[in-house]
CSV table of C-alpha atoms in Angstrom, one decimal:
chain,number,residue,atom,x,y,z
U,759,MET,CA,153.8,132.4,108.9
U,760,ASN,CA,151.5,129.9,107.4
U,761,LEU,CA,149.4,131.4,104.6
U,762,ALA,CA,146.7,128.7,105.2
U,763,ASP,CA,146.0,130.3,108.6
U,764,TYR,CA,144.1,133.2,107.0
U,765,ASP,CA,140.6,133.5,105.5
U,766,VAL,CA,140.5,137.1,104.5
U,767,LEU,CA,143.1,139.0,102.5
U,768,SER,CA,143.0,142.8,102.5
U,769,PHE,CA,144.9,144.5,99.7
U,770,ASP,CA,146.4,147.9,99.1
U,771,CYS,CA,145.7,148.6,95.5
U,772,TYR,CA,147.9,151.4,94.1
U,773,GLY,CA,151.5,150.2,94.1
U,774,THR,CA,150.5,146.6,94.9
U,775,LEU,CA,147.9,145.7,92.2
U,776,ILE,CA,148.0,148.8,90.0
U,777,ASP,CA,151.3,150.2,88.8
U,778,TRP,CA,150.7,153.7,90.1
U,779,GLU,CA,154.3,154.8,89.5
U,780,ALA,CA,154.0,154.0,85.8
U,781,GLY,CA,150.7,155.9,85.7
U,782,ILE,CA,152.0,158.9,87.5
U,783,LEU,CA,155.1,159.0,85.2
U,784,GLU,CA,152.9,159.0,82.2
U,785,VAL,CA,152.1,162.6,83.3
U,786,LEU,CA,155.1,163.7,85.2
U,787,ARG,CA,157.7,162.6,82.6
U,788,PRO,CA,156.4,164.7,79.7
U,789,TRP,CA,155.8,167.6,82.0
U,790,ALA,CA,159.4,167.4,83.3
U,791,GLN,CA,160.7,167.2,79.7
U,792,GLN,CA,158.7,170.2,78.7
U,793,ALA,CA,159.9,172.1,81.7
U,794,GLY,CA,163.5,171.2,81.0
U,795,SER,CA,164.1,169.2,84.2
U,796,PRO,CA,167.2,167.0,84.3
U,797,LEU,CA,165.7,164.7,87.0
U,798,SER,CA,165.4,160.9,86.4
U,799,ASP,CA,162.1,159.1,86.8
U,800,ASP,CA,163.0,157.9,90.3
U,801,GLU,CA,164.0,161.4,91.4
U,802,LEU,CA,160.7,162.8,90.1
U,803,LEU,CA,158.8,160.0,91.9
U,804,GLU,CA,160.6,160.6,95.2
U,805,VAL,CA,159.8,164.3,95.2
U,806,TYR,CA,156.2,163.7,94.1
U,807,GLY,CA,155.7,161.0,96.7
U,808,LEU,CA,156.6,163.2,99.6
U,809,ASN,CA,154.3,165.9,98.4
U,810,GLU,CA,151.4,163.5,97.9
U,811,ALA,CA,151.8,162.2,101.5
U,812,GLN,CA,151.8,165.8,102.7
U,813,ALA,CA,148.7,166.7,100.6
U,814,GLN,CA,146.9,163.7,102.2
U,815,ARG,CA,147.8,164.9,105.7
U,816,ASP,CA,146.7,168.4,104.9
U,817,SER,CA,143.4,167.5,103.3
U,818,PRO,CA,142.2,164.1,104.5
U,819,SER,CA,138.6,164.6,103.3
U,820,SER,CA,139.5,165.7,99.8
U,821,LEU,CA,138.9,163.2,97.0
U,822,TYR,CA,141.9,161.6,95.4
U,823,PRO,CA,141.9,163.6,92.1
U,824,ARG,CA,142.2,166.8,94.2
U,825,ILE,CA,145.1,165.2,96.2
U,826,LEU,CA,146.9,164.3,93.0
U,827,ALA,CA,146.5,167.8,91.5
U,828,ASP,CA,147.6,169.5,94.7
U,829,ALA,CA,150.6,167.1,95.1
U,830,PHE,CA,151.7,167.8,91.5
U,831,THR,CA,151.4,171.6,92.1
U,832,HIS,CA,153.6,171.4,95.2
U,833,THR,CA,156.1,169.1,93.4
U,834,GLY,CA,156.5,171.8,90.8
U,835,ARG,CA,157.1,174.4,93.6
U,836,ALA,CA,159.6,172.2,95.3
U,837,LEU,CA,161.5,171.8,92.0
U,838,ASP,CA,161.0,175.5,91.1
U,839,LEU,CA,159.2,174.4,87.9
U,840,PRO,CA,155.8,175.7,86.9
U,841,VAL,CA,152.8,173.3,86.9
U,842,SER,CA,149.8,174.7,85.1
U,843,ALA,CA,146.3,173.9,86.1
U,844,GLU,CA,146.0,171.9,82.9
U,845,TRP,CA,148.9,169.7,83.9
U,846,ALA,CA,147.6,169.3,87.5
U,847,ASP,CA,144.1,168.3,86.3
U,848,LYS,CA,145.6,165.8,83.8
U,849,LEU,CA,147.2,163.9,86.7
U,850,GLY,CA,144.1,164.2,88.8
U,851,VAL,CA,141.8,162.5,86.3
U,852,SER,CA,144.4,159.8,85.2
U,853,VAL,CA,143.7,157.2,87.9
U,854,SER,CA,141.5,154.9,85.8
U,855,ASP,CA,144.2,154.8,83.1
U,856,TRP,CA,146.9,153.6,85.4
U,857,PRO,CA,147.8,150.0,84.3
U,858,ALA,CA,147.6,146.9,86.4
U,859,PHE,CA,150.8,144.9,87.0
U,860,GLU,CA,150.9,142.0,84.6
U,861,ASP,CA,150.4,139.4,87.3
U,862,SER,CA,147.7,141.1,89.4
U,863,ALA,CA,144.5,139.8,87.7
U,864,ASP,CA,145.7,136.2,87.5
U,865,ALA,CA,146.9,136.2,91.1
U,866,LEU,CA,143.7,137.7,92.4
U,867,SER,CA,141.7,135.2,90.5
U,868,SER,CA,143.7,132.3,92.0
U,869,LEU,CA,143.5,133.8,95.5
U,870,ARG,CA,139.7,134.3,95.1
U,871,GLU,CA,139.3,130.5,95.2
U,872,SER,CA,140.5,130.2,98.8
U,873,TYR,CA,140.1,133.6,100.4
U,874,LYS,CA,137.7,136.5,100.8
U,875,LEU,CA,139.3,139.6,99.2
U,876,VAL,CA,139.0,143.2,100.5
U,877,ILE,CA,140.4,146.4,99.1
U,878,LEU,CA,141.9,149.0,101.5
U,879,SER,CA,142.9,151.9,99.3
U,880,ASN,CA,143.9,155.6,99.2
U,881,VAL,CA,141.6,156.4,96.4
U,882,HIS,CA,138.0,157.5,95.7
U,883,ARG,CA,135.2,155.1,94.7
U,884,GLU,CA,135.0,156.2,91.1
U,885,GLY,CA,138.8,155.8,90.7
U,886,PHE,CA,138.8,152.3,92.1
U,887,ALA,CA,135.9,151.3,89.9
U,888,GLY,CA,137.9,152.4,86.9
U,889,SER,CA,141.0,150.5,88.1
U,890,ASN,CA,139.0,147.3,88.8
U,891,ARG,CA,138.4,147.1,85.0
U,892,TRP,CA,142.0,146.0,84.8
U,893,LEU,CA,141.8,143.6,87.7
U,894,GLY,CA,138.5,141.9,86.8
U,895,VAL,CA,137.8,140.6,90.3
U,896,GLN,CA,134.7,140.8,92.5
U,897,PHE,CA,135.9,142.0,95.9
U,898,ASP,CA,134.0,141.1,99.1
U,899,ALA,CA,134.4,144.6,100.5
U,900,ILE,CA,136.0,147.9,99.4
U,901,VAL,CA,137.2,150.6,101.8
U,902,THR,CA,138.4,153.8,100.2
U,903,ALA,CA,139.7,157.1,101.4
U,904,GLU,CA,136.4,158.6,100.3
U,905,ASP,CA,134.6,156.2,102.6
U,906,VAL,CA,136.7,156.8,105.7
U,907,LYS,CA,137.6,160.5,105.1
U,908,ALA,CA,141.4,159.9,105.6
U,909,TYR,CA,144.4,158.5,103.8
U,910,LYS,CA,146.8,155.8,105.0
U,911,PRO,CA,148.9,155.7,107.1
U,912,ALA,CA,146.2,157.2,109.2
U,913,ASP,CA,144.2,154.6,111.2
U,914,ASN,CA,140.8,155.1,109.6
U,915,HIS,CA,141.1,152.4,107.0
U,916,PHE,CA,142.2,149.8,109.5
U,917,ASP,CA,139.6,150.9,112.0
U,918,ALA,CA,137.0,150.3,109.3
U,919,LEU,CA,138.2,146.7,108.8
U,920,ASP,CA,136.6,145.8,112.1
U,921,GLY,CA,133.2,146.4,110.6
U,922,VAL,CA,134.2,144.5,107.4
U,923,LEU,CA,135.3,141.5,109.4
U,924,GLU,CA,132.1,141.5,111.4
U,925,THR,CA,130.0,141.5,108.3
U,926,LEU,CA,132.1,138.7,106.8
U,927,GLY,CA,131.9,136.7,110.1
U,928,VAL,CA,135.7,136.4,110.3
U,929,PRO,CA,137.9,137.1,113.4
U,930,ARG,CA,140.7,139.5,113.1
U,931,SER,CA,143.2,136.7,113.7
U,932,ARG,CA,142.2,135.3,110.3
U,933,LEU,CA,143.0,138.5,108.4
U,934,LEU,CA,146.2,139.1,106.4
U,935,HIS,CA,147.0,142.5,104.9
U,936,VAL,CA,148.9,142.4,101.6
U,937,ALA,CA,150.7,145.5,100.4
U,938,GLN,CA,153.7,147.1,98.8
U,939,SER,CA,154.0,150.3,100.8
U,940,LEU,CA,155.8,150.0,104.2
U,941,PHE,CA,154.9,153.6,104.8
U,942,HIS,CA,151.2,153.5,104.0
U,943,ASP,CA,150.3,150.0,105.0
U,944,HIS,CA,152.7,148.0,107.1
U,945,VAL,CA,153.3,150.7,109.7
U,946,PRO,CA,149.5,151.0,110.5
U,947,ALA,CA,149.0,147.3,110.2
U,948,LYS,CA,151.6,146.8,112.9
U,949,ARG,CA,149.9,149.5,115.1
U,950,HIS,CA,146.6,147.5,114.7
U,951,GLY,CA,148.2,144.1,115.4
U,952,ILE,CA,147.4,142.9,111.9
U,953,ALA,CA,149.7,140.3,110.2
U,954,SER,CA,151.0,141.5,106.8
U,955,VAL,CA,152.8,140.4,103.7
U,956,TRP,CA,155.1,142.7,101.7
U,957,ILE,CA,154.8,142.6,98.0
U,958,ASP,CA,158.1,144.3,97.2
U,959,ARG,CA,157.5,145.6,93.8
U,960,ARG,CA,160.7,147.7,93.8
U,961,HIS,CA,162.9,144.8,94.9
U,962,ASP,CA,165.1,145.2,91.8
U,963,ARG,CA,165.3,149.1,91.9
U,964,ARG,CA,167.1,151.5,94.3
U,965,GLY,CA,165.3,154.0,96.4
U,966,TRP,CA,161.7,154.4,97.6
U,967,GLY,CA,160.1,155.7,94.4
U,968,ALA,CA,156.7,157.4,95.0
U,969,THR,CA,156.4,155.8,98.4
U,970,PRO,CA,158.0,157.7,101.3
U,971,GLU,CA,160.5,155.9,103.5
U,972,PRO,CA,158.8,154.7,106.7
U,973,SER,CA,159.7,156.6,109.8
U,974,GLU,CA,157.8,154.3,112.3
U,975,GLU,CA,158.1,150.7,113.2
U,976,TYR,CA,156.7,148.0,110.9
U,977,SER,CA,156.9,144.3,110.6
U,978,VAL,CA,156.1,141.9,107.8
U,979,GLY,CA,155.5,138.1,108.1
U,980,MET,CA,156.7,137.3,104.6
U,981,ARG,CA,158.2,139.1,101.6
U,982,PHE,CA,157.5,138.4,97.9
U,983,PRO,CA,158.8,140.1,94.8
U,984,SER,CA,155.4,139.9,93.0
U,985,MET,CA,151.7,139.0,93.4
U,986,ALA,CA,152.4,135.9,91.3
U,987,ALA,CA,154.9,134.6,93.8
U,988,PHE,CA,152.6,135.4,96.7
U,989,ALA,CA,149.6,133.6,95.0
U,990,ALA,CA,151.8,130.6,94.3
U,991,ALA,CA,152.9,130.4,97.9
U,992,ALA,CA,149.3,130.7,99.1
U,993,ARG,CA,148.2,127.9,96.8
U,994,GLU,CA,151.0,125.6,98.1
U,995,ALA,CA,150.1,126.5,101.7
U,996,ARG,CA,146.5,125.6,101.1
U,997,SER,CA,147.3,122.4,99.4
U,998,ASN,CA,149.4,121.3,102.3
U,999,ALA,CA,146.9,122.3,105.0
């Protein structure tokens, strides 16, 4: 893969640019401590991640705050621990407070010089607007779950990319998808014949965290441990083109 062969980068946001696991744990950790749960952070995230994916399948047209609240409630049931409406709503409204990874803003700013940037995210419009305060980048297009009435790994986001590319005047062959989640992003990218790069944010940790393990085929053209490493490789590829 030559990163200079692409003109448009589409990004997953939560897990790739925004540290959604840290944001989720800001609510789940104190709840678990209050409930007397012995589970580690990663164990909590794994149970939660499965329940969020299920909530998204069950209610594809629900806005993300409702998905978060429902997933939290079902996580409590799975662990036989009570989740009050107050706790569930606290997670539901927390999206805008989730922090960006330290390298996200600088990497996006660098990439913006050579590529058009698109967001492809399992979130609602208001939530992403809040998150973009941390990223500080003007994206060329934004596709959310609210827009397409579905959540990745469903095909809706990737189907919508065809319209985005037409508007941008760029062929699909010049599109590269950049994401952390194999389950949410790289599986559907492969189904749609879209080249992709894996930002492996959990490269130094065991397990899958809040992202379910993929059960379908996926492929990645390149793998990077961070957005900073990806942006550096993209700069080098462009300079050698």
